[in-house]
Each structure stands twice: as structure tokens, then as C-alpha cells.
XYZ file of C-alpha atoms in Angstrom:
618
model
C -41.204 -10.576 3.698
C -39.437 -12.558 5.953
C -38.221 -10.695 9.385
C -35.358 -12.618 9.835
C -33.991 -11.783 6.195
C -35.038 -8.590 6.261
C -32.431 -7.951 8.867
C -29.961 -9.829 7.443
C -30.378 -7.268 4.116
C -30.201 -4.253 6.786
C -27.438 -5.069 7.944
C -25.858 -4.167 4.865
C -26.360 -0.666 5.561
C -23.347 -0.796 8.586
C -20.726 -2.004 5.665
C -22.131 0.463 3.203
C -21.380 3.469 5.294
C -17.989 1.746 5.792
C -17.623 2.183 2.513
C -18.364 5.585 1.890
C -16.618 6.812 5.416
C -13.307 4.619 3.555
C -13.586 6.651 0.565
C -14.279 10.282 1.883
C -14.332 10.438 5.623
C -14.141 14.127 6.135
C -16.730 14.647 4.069
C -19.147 12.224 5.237
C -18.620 13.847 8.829
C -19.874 17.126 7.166
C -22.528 15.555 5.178
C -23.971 14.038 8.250
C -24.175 17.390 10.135
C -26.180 18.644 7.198
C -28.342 15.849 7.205
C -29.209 16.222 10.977
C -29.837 20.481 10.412
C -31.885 19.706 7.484
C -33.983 17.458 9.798
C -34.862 20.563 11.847
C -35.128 23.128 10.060
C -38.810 21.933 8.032
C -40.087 21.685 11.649
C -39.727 25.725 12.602
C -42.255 27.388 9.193
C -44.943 24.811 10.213
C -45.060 25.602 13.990
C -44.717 29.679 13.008
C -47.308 29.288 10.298
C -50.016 28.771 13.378
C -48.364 31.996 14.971
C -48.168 33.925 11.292
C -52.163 32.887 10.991
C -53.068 33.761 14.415
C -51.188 37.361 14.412
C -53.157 38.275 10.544
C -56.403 37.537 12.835
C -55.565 39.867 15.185
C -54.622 42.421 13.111
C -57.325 41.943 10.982
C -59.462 42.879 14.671
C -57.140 45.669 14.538
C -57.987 47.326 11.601
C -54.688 46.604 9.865
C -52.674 49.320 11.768
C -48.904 49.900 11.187
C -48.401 48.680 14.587
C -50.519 45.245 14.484
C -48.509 44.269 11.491
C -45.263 44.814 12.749
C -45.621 41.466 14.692
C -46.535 39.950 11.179
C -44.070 41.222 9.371
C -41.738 39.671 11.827
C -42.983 36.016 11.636
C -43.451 36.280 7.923
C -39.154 37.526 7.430
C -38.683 34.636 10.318
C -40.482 31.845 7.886
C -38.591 33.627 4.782
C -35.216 33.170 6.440
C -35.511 29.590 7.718
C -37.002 28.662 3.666
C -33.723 30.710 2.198
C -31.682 28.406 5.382
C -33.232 25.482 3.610
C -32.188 25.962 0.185
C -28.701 26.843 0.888
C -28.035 24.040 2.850
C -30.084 21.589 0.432
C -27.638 23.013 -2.469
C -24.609 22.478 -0.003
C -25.767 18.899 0.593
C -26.255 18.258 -3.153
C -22.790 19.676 -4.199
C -21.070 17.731 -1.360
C -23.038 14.316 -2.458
C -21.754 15.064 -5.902
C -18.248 14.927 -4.578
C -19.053 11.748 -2.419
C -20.791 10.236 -5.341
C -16.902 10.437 -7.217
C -15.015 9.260 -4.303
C -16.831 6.096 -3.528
C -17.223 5.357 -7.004
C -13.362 5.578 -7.446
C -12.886 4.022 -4.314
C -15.207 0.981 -5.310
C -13.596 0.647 -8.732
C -10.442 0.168 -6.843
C -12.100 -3.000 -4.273
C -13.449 -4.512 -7.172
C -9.973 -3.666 -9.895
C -7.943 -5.430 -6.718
C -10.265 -8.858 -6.166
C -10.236 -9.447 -9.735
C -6.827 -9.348 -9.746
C -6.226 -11.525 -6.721
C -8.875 -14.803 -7.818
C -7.481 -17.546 -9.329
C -7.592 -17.768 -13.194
C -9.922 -20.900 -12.160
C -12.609 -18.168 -11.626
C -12.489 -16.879 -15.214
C -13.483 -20.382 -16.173
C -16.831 -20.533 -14.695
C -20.107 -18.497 -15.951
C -21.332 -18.067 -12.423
C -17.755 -15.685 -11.811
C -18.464 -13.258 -14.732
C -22.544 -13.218 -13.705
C -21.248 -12.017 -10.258
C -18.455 -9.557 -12.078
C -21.118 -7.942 -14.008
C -23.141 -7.279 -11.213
C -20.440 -6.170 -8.809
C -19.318 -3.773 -11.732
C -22.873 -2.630 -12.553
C -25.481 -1.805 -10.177
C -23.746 -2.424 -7.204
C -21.105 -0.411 -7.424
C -23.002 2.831 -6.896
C -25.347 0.979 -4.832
C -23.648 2.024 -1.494
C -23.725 5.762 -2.398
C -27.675 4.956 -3.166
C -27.468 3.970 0.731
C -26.160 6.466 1.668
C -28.521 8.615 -0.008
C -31.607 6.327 1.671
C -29.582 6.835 4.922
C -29.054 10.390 4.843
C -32.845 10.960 3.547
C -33.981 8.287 6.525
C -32.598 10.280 9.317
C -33.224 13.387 7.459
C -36.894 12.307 7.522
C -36.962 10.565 10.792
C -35.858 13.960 12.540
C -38.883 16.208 10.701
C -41.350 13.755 11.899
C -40.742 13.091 15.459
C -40.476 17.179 15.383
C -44.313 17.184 13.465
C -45.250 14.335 15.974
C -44.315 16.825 19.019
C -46.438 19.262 16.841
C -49.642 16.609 16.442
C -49.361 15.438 19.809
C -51.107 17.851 21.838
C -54.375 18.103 19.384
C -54.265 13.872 20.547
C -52.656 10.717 20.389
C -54.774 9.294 17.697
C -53.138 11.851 15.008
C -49.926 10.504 14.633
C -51.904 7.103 14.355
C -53.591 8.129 11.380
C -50.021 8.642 10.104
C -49.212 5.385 10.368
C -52.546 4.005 9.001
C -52.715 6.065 6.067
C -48.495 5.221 5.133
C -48.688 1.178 6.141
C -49.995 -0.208 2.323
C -47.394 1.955 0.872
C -44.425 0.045 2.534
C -45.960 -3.321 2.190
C -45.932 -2.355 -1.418
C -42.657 -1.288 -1.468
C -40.674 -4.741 0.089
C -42.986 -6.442 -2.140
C -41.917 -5.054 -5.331
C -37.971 -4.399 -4.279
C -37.785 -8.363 -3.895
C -39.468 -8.870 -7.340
C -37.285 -6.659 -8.708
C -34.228 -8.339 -7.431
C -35.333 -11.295 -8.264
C -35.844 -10.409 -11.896
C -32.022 -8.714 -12.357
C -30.595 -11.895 -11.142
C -32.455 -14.460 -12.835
C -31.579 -11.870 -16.122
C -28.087 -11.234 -15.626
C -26.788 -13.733 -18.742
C -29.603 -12.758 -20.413
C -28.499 -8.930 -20.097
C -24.988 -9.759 -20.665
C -25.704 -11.580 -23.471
C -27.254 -8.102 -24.678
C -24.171 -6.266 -24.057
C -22.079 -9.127 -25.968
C -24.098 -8.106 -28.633
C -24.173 -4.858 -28.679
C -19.715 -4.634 -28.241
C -19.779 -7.224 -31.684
C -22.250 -4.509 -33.474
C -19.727 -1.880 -32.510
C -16.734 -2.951 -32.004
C -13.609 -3.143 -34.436
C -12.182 -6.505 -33.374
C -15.770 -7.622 -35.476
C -16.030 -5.051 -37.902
C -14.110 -7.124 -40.857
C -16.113 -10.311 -40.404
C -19.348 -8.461 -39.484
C -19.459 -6.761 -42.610
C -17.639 -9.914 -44.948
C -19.989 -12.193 -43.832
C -23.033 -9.839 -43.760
C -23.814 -10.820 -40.107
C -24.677 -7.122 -38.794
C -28.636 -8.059 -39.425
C -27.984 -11.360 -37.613
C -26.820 -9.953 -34.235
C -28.728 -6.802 -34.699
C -32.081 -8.528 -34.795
C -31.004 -11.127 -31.905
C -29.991 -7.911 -29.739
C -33.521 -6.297 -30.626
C -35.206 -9.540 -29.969
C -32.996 -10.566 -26.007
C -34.451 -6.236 -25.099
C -37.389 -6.638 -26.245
C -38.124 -9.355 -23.854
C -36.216 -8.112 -21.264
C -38.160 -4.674 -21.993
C -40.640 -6.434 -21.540
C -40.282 -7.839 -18.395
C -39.467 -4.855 -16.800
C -42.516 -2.676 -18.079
C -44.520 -5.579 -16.625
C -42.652 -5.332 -12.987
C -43.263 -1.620 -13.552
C -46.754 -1.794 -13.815
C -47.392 -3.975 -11.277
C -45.215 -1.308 -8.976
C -47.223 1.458 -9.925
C -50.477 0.231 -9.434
C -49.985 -0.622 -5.985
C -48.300 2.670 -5.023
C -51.600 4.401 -6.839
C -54.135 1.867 -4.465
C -51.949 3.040 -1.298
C -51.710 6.624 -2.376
C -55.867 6.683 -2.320
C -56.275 4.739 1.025
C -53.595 7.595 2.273
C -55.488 10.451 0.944
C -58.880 9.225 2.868
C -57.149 9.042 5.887
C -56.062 12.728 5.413
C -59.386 13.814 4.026
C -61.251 12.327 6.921
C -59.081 13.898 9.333
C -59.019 17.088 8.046
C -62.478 16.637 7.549
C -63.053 16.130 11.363
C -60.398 19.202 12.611
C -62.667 21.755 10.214
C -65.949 20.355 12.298
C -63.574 21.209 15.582
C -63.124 24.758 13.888
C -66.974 25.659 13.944
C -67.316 24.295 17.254
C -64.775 26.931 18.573
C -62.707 24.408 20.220
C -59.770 25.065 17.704
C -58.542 28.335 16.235
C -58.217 28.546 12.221
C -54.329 29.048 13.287
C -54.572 25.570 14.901
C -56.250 24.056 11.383
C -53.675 25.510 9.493
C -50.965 23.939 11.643
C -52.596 20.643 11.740
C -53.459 20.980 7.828
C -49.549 21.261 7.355
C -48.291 19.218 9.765
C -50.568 16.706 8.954
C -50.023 17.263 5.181
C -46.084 17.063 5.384
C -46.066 14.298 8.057
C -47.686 11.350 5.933
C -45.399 12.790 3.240
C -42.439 12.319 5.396
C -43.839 8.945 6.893
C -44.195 7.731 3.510
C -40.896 9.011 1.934
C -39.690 7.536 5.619
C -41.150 4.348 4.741
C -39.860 4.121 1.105
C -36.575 4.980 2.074
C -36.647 2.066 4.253
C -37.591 0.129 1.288
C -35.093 1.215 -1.245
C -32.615 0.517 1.466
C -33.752 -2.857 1.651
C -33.915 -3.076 -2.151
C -30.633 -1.642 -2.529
C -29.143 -3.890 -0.112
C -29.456 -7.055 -2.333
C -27.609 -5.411 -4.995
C -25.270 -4.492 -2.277
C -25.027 -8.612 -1.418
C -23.503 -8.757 -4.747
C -21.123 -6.682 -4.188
C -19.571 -7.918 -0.994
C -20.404 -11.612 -2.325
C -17.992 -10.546 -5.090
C -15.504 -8.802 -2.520
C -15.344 -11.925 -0.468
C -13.442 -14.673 -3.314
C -11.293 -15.548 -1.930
C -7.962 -17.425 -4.412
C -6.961 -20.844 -3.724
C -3.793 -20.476 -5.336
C -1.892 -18.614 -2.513
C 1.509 -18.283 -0.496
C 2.900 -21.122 1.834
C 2.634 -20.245 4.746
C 6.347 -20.154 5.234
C 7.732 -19.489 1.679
C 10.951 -20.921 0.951
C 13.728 -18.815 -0.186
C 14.386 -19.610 -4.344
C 17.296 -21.151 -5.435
C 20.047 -19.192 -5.538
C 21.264 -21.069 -8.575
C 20.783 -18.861 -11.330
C 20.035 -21.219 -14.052
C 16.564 -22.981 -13.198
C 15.589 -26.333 -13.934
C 11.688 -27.556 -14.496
C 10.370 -30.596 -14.069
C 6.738 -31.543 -14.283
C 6.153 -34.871 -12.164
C 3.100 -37.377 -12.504
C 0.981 -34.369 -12.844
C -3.007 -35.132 -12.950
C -5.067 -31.299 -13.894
C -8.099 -31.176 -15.110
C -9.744 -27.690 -15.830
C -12.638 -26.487 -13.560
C -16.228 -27.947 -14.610
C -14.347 -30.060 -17.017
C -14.332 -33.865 -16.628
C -11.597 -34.617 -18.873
C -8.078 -34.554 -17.674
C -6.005 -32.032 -19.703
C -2.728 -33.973 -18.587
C -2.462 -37.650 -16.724
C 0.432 -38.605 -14.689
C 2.397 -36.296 -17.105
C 5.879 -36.034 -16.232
C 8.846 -34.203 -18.446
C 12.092 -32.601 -17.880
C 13.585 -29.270 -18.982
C 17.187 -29.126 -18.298
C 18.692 -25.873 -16.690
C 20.477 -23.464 -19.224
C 18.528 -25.308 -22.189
C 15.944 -24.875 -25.363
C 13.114 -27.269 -24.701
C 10.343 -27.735 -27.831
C 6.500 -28.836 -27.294
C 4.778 -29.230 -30.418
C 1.541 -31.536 -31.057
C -1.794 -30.707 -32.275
C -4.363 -28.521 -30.556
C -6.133 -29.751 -27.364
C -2.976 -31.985 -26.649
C -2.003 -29.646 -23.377
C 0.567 -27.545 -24.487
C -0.139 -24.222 -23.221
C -1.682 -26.061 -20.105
C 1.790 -26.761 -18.681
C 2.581 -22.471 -19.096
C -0.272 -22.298 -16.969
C 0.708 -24.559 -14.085
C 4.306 -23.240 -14.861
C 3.065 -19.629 -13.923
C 1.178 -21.548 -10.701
C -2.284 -19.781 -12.222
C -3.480 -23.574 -11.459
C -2.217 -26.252 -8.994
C -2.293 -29.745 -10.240
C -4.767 -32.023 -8.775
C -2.009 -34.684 -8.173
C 1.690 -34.539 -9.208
C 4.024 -31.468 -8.688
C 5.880 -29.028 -10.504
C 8.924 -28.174 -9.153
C 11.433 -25.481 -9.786
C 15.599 -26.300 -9.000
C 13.795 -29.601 -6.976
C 11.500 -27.487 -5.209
C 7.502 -27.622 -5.132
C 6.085 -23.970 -7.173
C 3.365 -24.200 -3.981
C 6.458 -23.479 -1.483
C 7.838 -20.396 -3.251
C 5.917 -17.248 -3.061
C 3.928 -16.078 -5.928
C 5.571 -13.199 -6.583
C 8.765 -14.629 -6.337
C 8.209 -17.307 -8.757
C 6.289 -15.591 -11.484
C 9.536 -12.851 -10.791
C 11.536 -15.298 -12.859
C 9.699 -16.633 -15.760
C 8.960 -14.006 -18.700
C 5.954 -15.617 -21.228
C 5.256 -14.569 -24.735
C 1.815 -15.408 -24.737
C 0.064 -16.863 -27.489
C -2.028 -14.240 -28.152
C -0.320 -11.081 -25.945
C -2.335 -7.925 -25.040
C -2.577 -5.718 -27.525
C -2.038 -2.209 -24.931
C -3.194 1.187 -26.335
C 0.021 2.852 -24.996
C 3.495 4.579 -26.699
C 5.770 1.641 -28.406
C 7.939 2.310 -25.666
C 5.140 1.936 -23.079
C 4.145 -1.326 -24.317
C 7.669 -2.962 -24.097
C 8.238 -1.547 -20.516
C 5.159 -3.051 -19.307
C 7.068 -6.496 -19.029
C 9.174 -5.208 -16.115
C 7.476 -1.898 -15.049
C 8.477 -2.673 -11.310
C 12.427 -2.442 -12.438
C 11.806 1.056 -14.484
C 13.577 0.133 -17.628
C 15.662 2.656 -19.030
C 15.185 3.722 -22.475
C 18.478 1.979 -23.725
C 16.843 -1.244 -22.372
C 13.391 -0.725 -23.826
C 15.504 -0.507 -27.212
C 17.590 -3.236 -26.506
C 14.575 -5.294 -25.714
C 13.028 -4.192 -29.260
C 16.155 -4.996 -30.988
C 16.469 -8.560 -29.694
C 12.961 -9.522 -30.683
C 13.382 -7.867 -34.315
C 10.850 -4.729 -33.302
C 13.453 -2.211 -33.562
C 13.423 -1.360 -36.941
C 9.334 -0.814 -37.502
C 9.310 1.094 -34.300
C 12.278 3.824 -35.487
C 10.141 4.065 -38.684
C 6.793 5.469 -36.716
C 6.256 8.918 -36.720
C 7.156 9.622 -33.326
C 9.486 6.490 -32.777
C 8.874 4.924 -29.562
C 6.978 7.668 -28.370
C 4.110 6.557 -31.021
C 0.870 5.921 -29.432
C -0.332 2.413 -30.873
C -3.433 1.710 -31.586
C -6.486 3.344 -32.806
C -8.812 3.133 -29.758
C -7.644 6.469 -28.433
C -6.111 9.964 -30.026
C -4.297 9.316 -33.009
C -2.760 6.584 -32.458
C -0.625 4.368 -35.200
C -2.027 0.248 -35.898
C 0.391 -2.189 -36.484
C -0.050 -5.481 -38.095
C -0.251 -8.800 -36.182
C 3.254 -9.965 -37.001
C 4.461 -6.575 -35.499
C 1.851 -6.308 -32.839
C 3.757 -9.764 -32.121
C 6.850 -8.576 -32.591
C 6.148 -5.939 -29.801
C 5.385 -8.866 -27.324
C 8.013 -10.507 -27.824
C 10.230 -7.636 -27.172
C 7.978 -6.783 -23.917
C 8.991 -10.629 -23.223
C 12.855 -10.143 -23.183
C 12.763 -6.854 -21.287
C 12.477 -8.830 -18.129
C 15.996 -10.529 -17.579
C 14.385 -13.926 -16.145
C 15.764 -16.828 -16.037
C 12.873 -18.365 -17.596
C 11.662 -17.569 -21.054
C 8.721 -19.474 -22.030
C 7.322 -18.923 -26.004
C 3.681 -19.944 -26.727
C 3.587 -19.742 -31.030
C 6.298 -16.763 -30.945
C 6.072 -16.315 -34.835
C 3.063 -17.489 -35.439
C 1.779 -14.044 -37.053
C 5.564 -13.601 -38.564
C 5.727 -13.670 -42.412
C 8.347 -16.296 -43.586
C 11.426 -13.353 -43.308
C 10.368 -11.731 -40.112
C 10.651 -15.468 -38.398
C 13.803 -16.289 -40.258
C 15.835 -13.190 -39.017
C 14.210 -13.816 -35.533
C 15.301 -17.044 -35.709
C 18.977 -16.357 -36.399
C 19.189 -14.082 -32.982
C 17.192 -16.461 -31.091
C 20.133 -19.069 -29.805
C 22.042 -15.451 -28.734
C 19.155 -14.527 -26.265
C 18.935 -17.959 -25.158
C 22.107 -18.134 -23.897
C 22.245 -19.116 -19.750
C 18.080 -19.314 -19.795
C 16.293 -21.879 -19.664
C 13.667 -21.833 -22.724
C 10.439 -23.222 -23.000
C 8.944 -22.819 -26.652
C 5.903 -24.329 -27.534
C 4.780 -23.899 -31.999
C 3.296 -25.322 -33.860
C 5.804 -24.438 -36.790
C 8.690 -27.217 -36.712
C 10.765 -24.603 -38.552
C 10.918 -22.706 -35.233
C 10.810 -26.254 -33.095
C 14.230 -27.318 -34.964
C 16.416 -24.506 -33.192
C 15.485 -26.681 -30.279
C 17.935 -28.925 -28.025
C 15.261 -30.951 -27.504
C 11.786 -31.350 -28.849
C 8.706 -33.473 -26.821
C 5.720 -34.021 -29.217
C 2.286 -34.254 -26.764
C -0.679 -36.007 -27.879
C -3.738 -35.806 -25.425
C -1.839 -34.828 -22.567
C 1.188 -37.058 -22.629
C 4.531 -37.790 -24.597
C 4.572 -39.405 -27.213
C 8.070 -38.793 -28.565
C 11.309 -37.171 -27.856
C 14.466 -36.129 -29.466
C 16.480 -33.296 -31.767
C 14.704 -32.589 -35.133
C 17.683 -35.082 -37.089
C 16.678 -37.278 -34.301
C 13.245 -37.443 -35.070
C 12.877 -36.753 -38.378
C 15.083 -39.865 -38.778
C 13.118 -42.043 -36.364
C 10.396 -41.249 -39.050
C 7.559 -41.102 -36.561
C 4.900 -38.484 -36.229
C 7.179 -35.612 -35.945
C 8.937 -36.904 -39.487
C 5.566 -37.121 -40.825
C 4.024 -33.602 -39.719
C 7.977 -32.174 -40.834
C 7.380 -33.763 -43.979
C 3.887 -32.060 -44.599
C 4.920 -28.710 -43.562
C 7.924 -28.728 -46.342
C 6.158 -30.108 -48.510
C 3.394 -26.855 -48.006
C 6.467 -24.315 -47.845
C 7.554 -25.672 -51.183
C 3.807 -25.465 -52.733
C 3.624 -29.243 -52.829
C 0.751 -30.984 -52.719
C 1.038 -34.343 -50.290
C -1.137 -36.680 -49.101
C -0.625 -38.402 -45.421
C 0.368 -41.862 -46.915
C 3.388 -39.706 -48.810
C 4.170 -37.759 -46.081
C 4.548 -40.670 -44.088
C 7.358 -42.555 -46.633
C 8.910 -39.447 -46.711
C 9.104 -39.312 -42.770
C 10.541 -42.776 -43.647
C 13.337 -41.462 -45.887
C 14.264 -39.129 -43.508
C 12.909 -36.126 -44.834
């Protein structure tokens, strides 16, 4: 073990106690008084044992008189007091640790909830970020209180030995050294084994989240149709079996390992007590102790290698808990690269907004293919902009940079003229509402679920309704058996499903709650039946009015309602115009119109015919 590092993981035990004194500081302050009487009090039976022995000698010389073994009797309640002291302060430290235990764990939760809130979206595209999620969510969040435990048992510890030391001392200096000697191979093995450990859960963390992916598929009822369809329960039941029973494995192995160098250091220990016990009994017949003296060495002896090794192991385990510790403040310390300016500027006053995307250059992170080059495109204030194109072309890219959850790598997009990275985040994302293309799904009330798109403005039940109305949610929602007061889904209670085209429906109406200027559609009716989209459709240009929409479909029976439609193809425009525009200009949007009616109708069309009929107009 390397010194150097070894401090560096120590030094986690400073920020660790931050920690817990953040979460519960009045408690800690209590918790460490008991840890600091605790230390004491184990001291006082083993010095009065040597008096409780030596008084039953003399009244044993006595002849057991009433009056000899009044000064027994007194020791004896003494030692029975201080044990009784013991317990009722060990049960007040476990009740209180209980409560810490809650409190930092809560308090935790709430460091961790916040950062992954804060990181760029850029995180949740790299491996590494979820490897260091799961183990900031996992072990080390209850790793601190584990230090605290360590800590609290360390000084606990610490204070019962230097009181058995004082004890030791005057019998000669060489006892407390036979402490040390007998304890030393158990703490080599200890900082051994805590670093193999260690090194073990983080070389298995995929591997172990892999397990858990699983496990959620085998249990889970986003799965359950396909699992069971498909007859795929075997498949990921044996590859779960087969990832723990390696990783089982593994672990058993470490385990051994552990344990047979604790046993090898537990034997040299117990030599080094037998021999000095051995040596104390010879002092005994010599006459140069009393048997009150052997019992108080016996004990003090006896509980001081147990306290130097528990000493030494807690050292250990907060070593070994201070790497899982490392993940957590590693985790704690992401920092987003999306901010704030500096200085934000103030947003345009002008209430409708105008976008424009200008030679912008992205590529995703770890990905070496642009997903738009030297893009550029226009979406007039106060109008109904289209993208449609084929998947992968970079569609729902732009809602991204829109939103500022990326920056560009070159280019800008700019709000009213102004840069998105000169407005404040909050500011910006205040005035664009998103249907998503596939929205959350929250196990809340109907009502619940639409408020959630402007909680901050605490919509009024008229608007919730109003809100449901617009996107065509109303009328399933009035039909539940408690209304909007229905709890939806079936995770928790007794809640109510709702099919995807109504699931979507309640999106969409979570989407208009928030008066934005900005509405931006990703596939709004994609999970609509054919009647559902039509009478959406027909309110649509009403709740347009004064906003500026972005709606990007793949249907071109939603695209036509556009002003203006931009078909993308990897990354870039290829063509622009009204549906008659470019259904007449019988390109690649007449030719993709052309095979969607001829699908509505039932017709079957191959791409030569549905590119004369793009010719024909339609």
C-alpha cells in the first residue's frame, strides 16, 4: 500500500463527516459525546476487577464474615452499574445511528437527485457516466454513514486502549508492545484485501449492471408482452444466471482469500497472548504479582489486542470505504458545460420569437459522424414550420440544440437574432413547450400529469382542462372513474392504463399548458388512430395562432397543415415549400406523399409508381 495514497483515501474521512454533520448536525454533536463516554466506560470493570479479586482474597482470609464482604459487595454493584451504563448508552447510540443512517441517506439522495439534474444531456451519452451513476447511487451512497460508523468505532476504540495502555503500563513497557506485534498481520491483511476488493467492484460495474438490466427485463412490464410472445424469458434468464454466477464467483474467491489471511493473523495473535499470559502466571508463583494483578492483566490484555485489532480494522474499512466514497464525490464533482453567460442578456421582449439555425456543425459525443453540417434554416416568427425526412436525417437533433441540451460545435442558434448561449437557461427553455417524441409516461392523477408542464405557474384546474381540451384529452379523461383525479398507471395503487394514443394525447395536453411562445411537436400523432389525428388536426391551426411552431412527423398528413415544410436528408435540406408546392415539384416529398396515400387507400405501389405519380402531382 502506497503511503502517499493511503492519505489521499483518508482524507476522505474530513468530507464524509461533512456530510453527515450537513444532514443531521444536532445529532451528530450528541452521537459524538456518546462515542467519547463509551470510550471510558470499558476502562473502569477491568481496573475494579483487580480490586473485586483482591477484596474475595481477603475475605476469603477472613473467613467470609458479613463485614469482609461488604467491601465486595460494593465493587461487585460498582462493576454491575458501569455494565447496565454500557448497555443503555450502546442502545442510545444504536437508536440515534438509526436516525442518522435516514438523514444522510435522504440527504445524499438529494446531492446525487441535484447533479444529475444539472450535467449536460452529453453525459447520458457516454457508458463511463452511467458506470459512475450506478456507483454513486449504490454503494457509495451509504458509504459515508459506514464512515461514520468506522469513525465513531475508531475513537470509540482509540479511547479504551490508551485507558488499557495506562492499565499495562506499570506491569512494563514491553506489554503494550506485544499489542502491537500480535495486531500488525491483521492490518496488513486488511489494506491488502480492501484494495482487491475495490478493484474488483470497479472493473465489474457493467458487468453488474448488465445483471440488473436483466433482471428489470425479467420483471418488468414494459417487456412482459414481447418476453412472453417471443418466448425470450429462458434467454435472459439463463444469461442473468450465467453474468452471477461468474460474478459469484469472483467474489467467493476474494472472500476466501480474505478469510484465510485474517485466520493466519488471528493464530500469530493468539501466541502472542498465550506466551504472555504464559509468562505473567510464572510471575504469579514467584510472588512478584498478586492473582488480582493476573486477572487484570488477563483482561486488559485480552480486551486490548481485541480493541487494537478492531482499532486496526476500523482503520481499514475506513480506507476501504473511502474508495467507494471517491465515487461518490467523483460523481458530485461534473461539472455541465452547457451553462449561463456570464452576463445573460435580457430576452426579447418581442413576443413572437423567431429561430434560425446558422451554419451549424454538431456531432454527438463519441460519435465521429456529424449529425448536421453547416446546416442553416429559418423559422419565421408567428409561423407553422414542418421537418419531415427519414430516420437518422437530424430531425429531433435540432429540438435538442433548440432546448440548448447541446451547443453546436460551430454555427449558432439564435433566438429573435440573439445567440441561445447569451440567454440564461432557464429563461430560454421558459419559452419553448416540446411534445416529445416519446413523453414520460408519469404515474400521477390525469390532472397531475398535465400540470407537470408548468408546475412553477400552479395551473388552475380550469387551465389543466383547457389544456386537455385543446389537445383532444378531454373527453377520455371525463370518462375515468374519478375524472382527472384518476391515478394513471398501474405501477402504484389502483391506478387506470391508458393506451398509447391517449397516453399521447395526455402529452400533448401537458405541452399546451405552458403558454410559450414556442411549441415544438416531435411525431405528435404518431400513436393517434386515423380519427383521433383528424379531429386534432382540425383544432391545431386555432392553438397555433401567434406561436411559432416547430413540428417535426413523419406523417405528411400532419406535415400538410404546415406553412412551410423542409425535408432533411443526412443532416441538411434538401427541399422546401407548402405541400401543393411540393407535391407539384414532384420531388421526394411528392414521391413519399404519393406512397403514404397510396397505403391509406390499401394500395399497393411500387417506388417507380410512386414516383410518376409524384410526377402527376399526386
Amino acid at each position: 500500500v502506497k503511503v502517499g495514497h493511503a492519505f489521499e483515501q483518508f482524507s476522505y474521512l474530513g468530507r464524509a463527516m461533512g456530510i453527515v454533520w450537513d444532514a443531521a448536525p444536532k445529532r451528530m454533536v450528541v452521537w459524538s459525546i456518546l462515542v467519547v463516554v463509551q470510550g471510558i466506560v470499558p476502562v473502569a470493570p477491568v481496573y475494579l476487577t483487580r480490586l473485586l479479586v483482591n477484596r474475595l482474597v481477603a475475605a476469603k482470609a477472613a473467613g467470609g464474615s458479613a463485614e469482609s464482604l461488604v467491601p465486595v459487595l460494593i465493587v461487585a454493584a460498582a462493576i454491575a452499574g458501569i455494565l447496565i451504563l454500557g448497555e443503555v448508552l450502546q442502545n442510545a447510540t444504536d437508536w440515534l445511528r438509526t436516525a442518522l443512517s435516514e438523514f444522510v441517506q435522504d440527504h445524499i439522495s438529494g446531492l446525487i437527485h441535484a447533479k444529475a439534474v444539472q450535467v449536460d444531456m452529453a453525459f447520458y451519452d457516454s457508458s463511463t457516466y452511467y458506470d459512475d451513476l450506478h456507483r454513486a447511487r449504490t454503494e457509495a451512497k451509504t458509504r459515508p454513514l459506514a464512515l461514520l460508523d468506522n469513525g465513531g468505532s475508531l475513537a470509540r476504540s482509540g479511547i479504551t486502549l490508551v485507558g488499557m495502555v495506562a492499565v499495562l503500563l506499570p506491569y512494563g513497557l514491553w506489554l503494550p508492545l506485544a499489542l502491537v506485534v500480535g495486531t500488525a498481520p491483521a492490518l496488513y491483511a486488511v489494506f491488502r484485501f480492501n484494495r482487491r476488493y475495490r478493484a474488483w467492484w470497479e472493473k465489474t460495474t457493467s458487468d453488474r449492471r448488465l445483471a440488473e438490466y436483466d433482471d428489470a427485463i425479467l420483471s418488468h412490464s414494459a417487456a412482459a408482452a414481447e418476453l412472453r410472445l417471443f418466448d425470450l424469458g429462458g434467454y435472459y434468464s439463463a444469461a442473468y444466471q450465467s453474468l452471477r454466477r461468474r460474478l459469484r464467483g469472483e467474489r467467493l474467491d476474494l472472500s476466501h482469500d480474505q478469510n484465510l489471511a485474517r485466520l493466519m493473523a488471528g493464530m500469530v495473535g493468539l501466541v502472542v497472548s498465550g506466551v504472555t499470559m504464559g509468562y505473567m502466571a510464572v510471575r504469579v508463583m514467584r510472588g512478584s504479582v498478586t492473582l488480582g494483578d493476573l486477572a487484570l492483566l488477563y483482561q486488559a490484555f485480552n480486551q486490548g489486542q481485541g480493541l487494537l485489532r478492531s482499532l486496526l480494522r476500523n482503520v481499514g474499512e475506513i480506507y476501504g470505504n473511502s474508495f467507494f466514497l471517491a465515487d461518490l464525490f467523483k460523481f458530485l464533482a461534473l461539472q455541465p458545460l452547457v451553462v449561463d453567460p456570464p452576463v445573460p442578456l435580457r430576452p426579447s421582449a418581442i413576443p413572437l420569437q423567431e429561430i434560425r439555425f446558422r451554419q451549424v456543425t454538431f456531432c454527438y459525443p463519441g460519435s465521429a459522424q456529424a449529425a448536421l453540417q453547416n446546416f442553416s434554416l429559418d423559422v419565421p416568427a408567428g409561423r407553422t414550420v414542418a421537418i419531415v425526412g427519414a430516420n437518422g436525417a437530424g430531425k429531433s437533433t435540432l429540438i435538442k440544440l433548440l432546448c440548448r441540451f447541446y451547443d453546436p460545435a460551430v454555427g449558432s442558434v439564435e433566438l429573435n437574432g440573439t445567440d441561445l448561449r447569451d440567454l440564461a437557461l432557464a429563461d430560454l427553455r421558459r419559452r419553448i413547450t416540446i411534445l416529445f417524441q416519446f413523453p414520460m409516461t408519469y404515474f400521477a392523477t390525469a390532472g397531475q400529469n398535465i400540470a407537470m408542464g408548468d408546475l412553477g405557474a400552479s395551473p388552475t384546474d380550469a387551465q389543466i382542462e383547457a389544456a386537455a381540451r385543446a389537445a383532444g384529452a378531454h373527453e377520455f379523461i371525463v370518462r375515468l372513474a374519478e375524472g382527472y383525479g384518476t391515478m394513471l398507471g398501474r405501477a402504484f395503487g389502483d391506478g387506470t392504463d391508458l393506451s398509447g394514443g391517449e397516453w399521447q394525447r395526455i402529452a400533448l395536453a401537458r405541452a399546451f399548458l405552458r403558454q410559450a411562445p414556442i411549441i415544438v411537436l416531435d411525431e405528435p400523432t404518431s400513436f393517434m388512430d386515423s380519427w383521433a389525428e383528424a379531429a386534432w388536426l382540425q383544432r391545431f391551426r386555432e392553438l397555433a395562432q401567434e406561436r411559432t411552431v416547430l413540428i417535426i412527423t413523419h406523417r405528411f398528413t400532419t406535415a400538410r397543415y404546415a406553412d412551410v415544410i423542409h425535408v432533411m436528408d443526412a443532416g441538411r435540406i434538401v427541399e422546401s415549400g407548402s405541400h401543393d408546392e411540393l407535391v407539384a415539384r414532384a420531388g421526394r416529398y411528392a414521391q413519399s406523399w404519393a406512397m403514404q396515400v397510396a397505403q391509406i387507400q390499401g394500395i399497393p405501389i411500387s417506388e417507380d409508381a410512386a414516383k410518376r405519380a409524384g410526377k402527376q402531382g399526386g
